[in-house]
């Protein structure tokens, strides 16, 4: 997946607020690969693409 010029990057705390999960939950999912949120790791920093988070939320929605 290419990083779109307009795709917002969230740090883990921002991604947690955006998705409604805790930062700890996102960290566990990254570590265990339970869900592939495609985190971008830059040194010790982790970033999440807004488009990937949106796709994840949509895929998990109960209809």
Short mmCIF file of C-alpha atoms in Angstrom, two decimals:
data_model
loop_
_atom_site.label_atom_id
_atom_site.label_comp_id
_atom_site.label_asym_id
_atom_site.label_seq_id
_atom_site.Cartn_x
_atom_site.Cartn_y
_atom_site.Cartn_z
CA UNK A 1 0.00 0.00 0.00
CA UNK A 2 1.42 3.38 -0.95
CA UNK A 3 1.25 6.25 1.44
CA UNK A 4 -1.14 8.76 -0.09
CA UNK A 5 0.02 12.38 0.14
CA UNK A 6 -3.20 13.18 2.01
CA UNK A 7 -3.26 10.13 4.29
CA UNK A 8 -2.99 11.27 7.89
CA UNK A 9 -0.56 9.46 10.18
CA UNK A 10 -1.54 8.97 13.82
CA UNK A 11 0.76 8.03 16.67
CA UNK A 12 -0.50 5.19 18.87
CA UNK A 13 -2.27 7.48 21.35
CA UNK A 14 -4.04 9.37 18.55
CA UNK A 15 -4.96 6.10 16.80
CA UNK A 16 -6.40 4.82 20.07
CA UNK A 17 -8.55 7.93 20.46
CA UNK A 18 -9.65 7.72 16.83
CA UNK A 19 -10.66 4.03 17.01
CA UNK A 20 -11.99 3.99 20.55
CA UNK A 21 -9.56 1.27 21.66
CA UNK A 22 -6.77 1.79 24.15
CA UNK A 23 -3.17 2.37 23.12
CA UNK A 24 -2.32 -0.83 25.01
CA UNK A 25 -4.80 -2.82 22.94
CA UNK A 26 -3.28 -1.52 19.72
CA UNK A 27 0.20 -2.41 21.01
CA UNK A 28 -0.92 -5.96 21.84
CA UNK A 29 -2.52 -6.36 18.41
CA UNK A 30 0.72 -5.22 16.77
CA UNK A 31 2.78 -7.62 18.88
CA UNK A 32 0.49 -10.64 18.47
CA UNK A 33 -0.54 -9.85 14.86
CA UNK A 34 -4.17 -10.36 15.85
CA UNK A 35 -5.20 -7.61 13.43
CA UNK A 36 -2.93 -6.25 10.73
CA UNK A 37 -3.20 -2.50 11.17
CA UNK A 38 -0.02 -2.11 9.10
CA UNK A 39 1.85 0.04 11.61
CA UNK A 40 4.73 2.11 10.31
CA UNK A 41 7.73 1.88 12.60
CA UNK A 42 10.21 4.72 12.47
CA UNK A 43 12.89 4.00 15.03
CA UNK A 44 10.95 3.48 18.26
CA UNK A 45 7.95 5.46 17.02
CA UNK A 46 4.84 3.77 15.65
CA UNK A 47 2.43 5.45 13.24
CA UNK A 48 -0.89 4.28 11.79
CA UNK A 49 -2.43 5.38 8.50
CA UNK A 50 -5.92 6.85 8.87
CA UNK A 51 -7.06 4.98 5.74
CA UNK A 52 -6.00 1.63 7.25
CA UNK A 53 -7.78 2.42 10.52
CA UNK A 54 -10.92 3.41 8.57
CA UNK A 55 -10.82 0.15 6.61
CA UNK A 56 -10.36 -1.83 9.84
CA UNK A 57 -13.31 -0.10 11.53
CA UNK A 58 -15.50 -0.71 8.47
CA UNK A 59 -14.50 -4.38 8.29
CA UNK A 60 -15.32 -4.92 11.99
CA UNK A 61 -18.71 -3.18 11.92
CA UNK A 62 -21.64 -5.46 12.66
CA UNK A 63 -24.47 -5.05 10.20
#
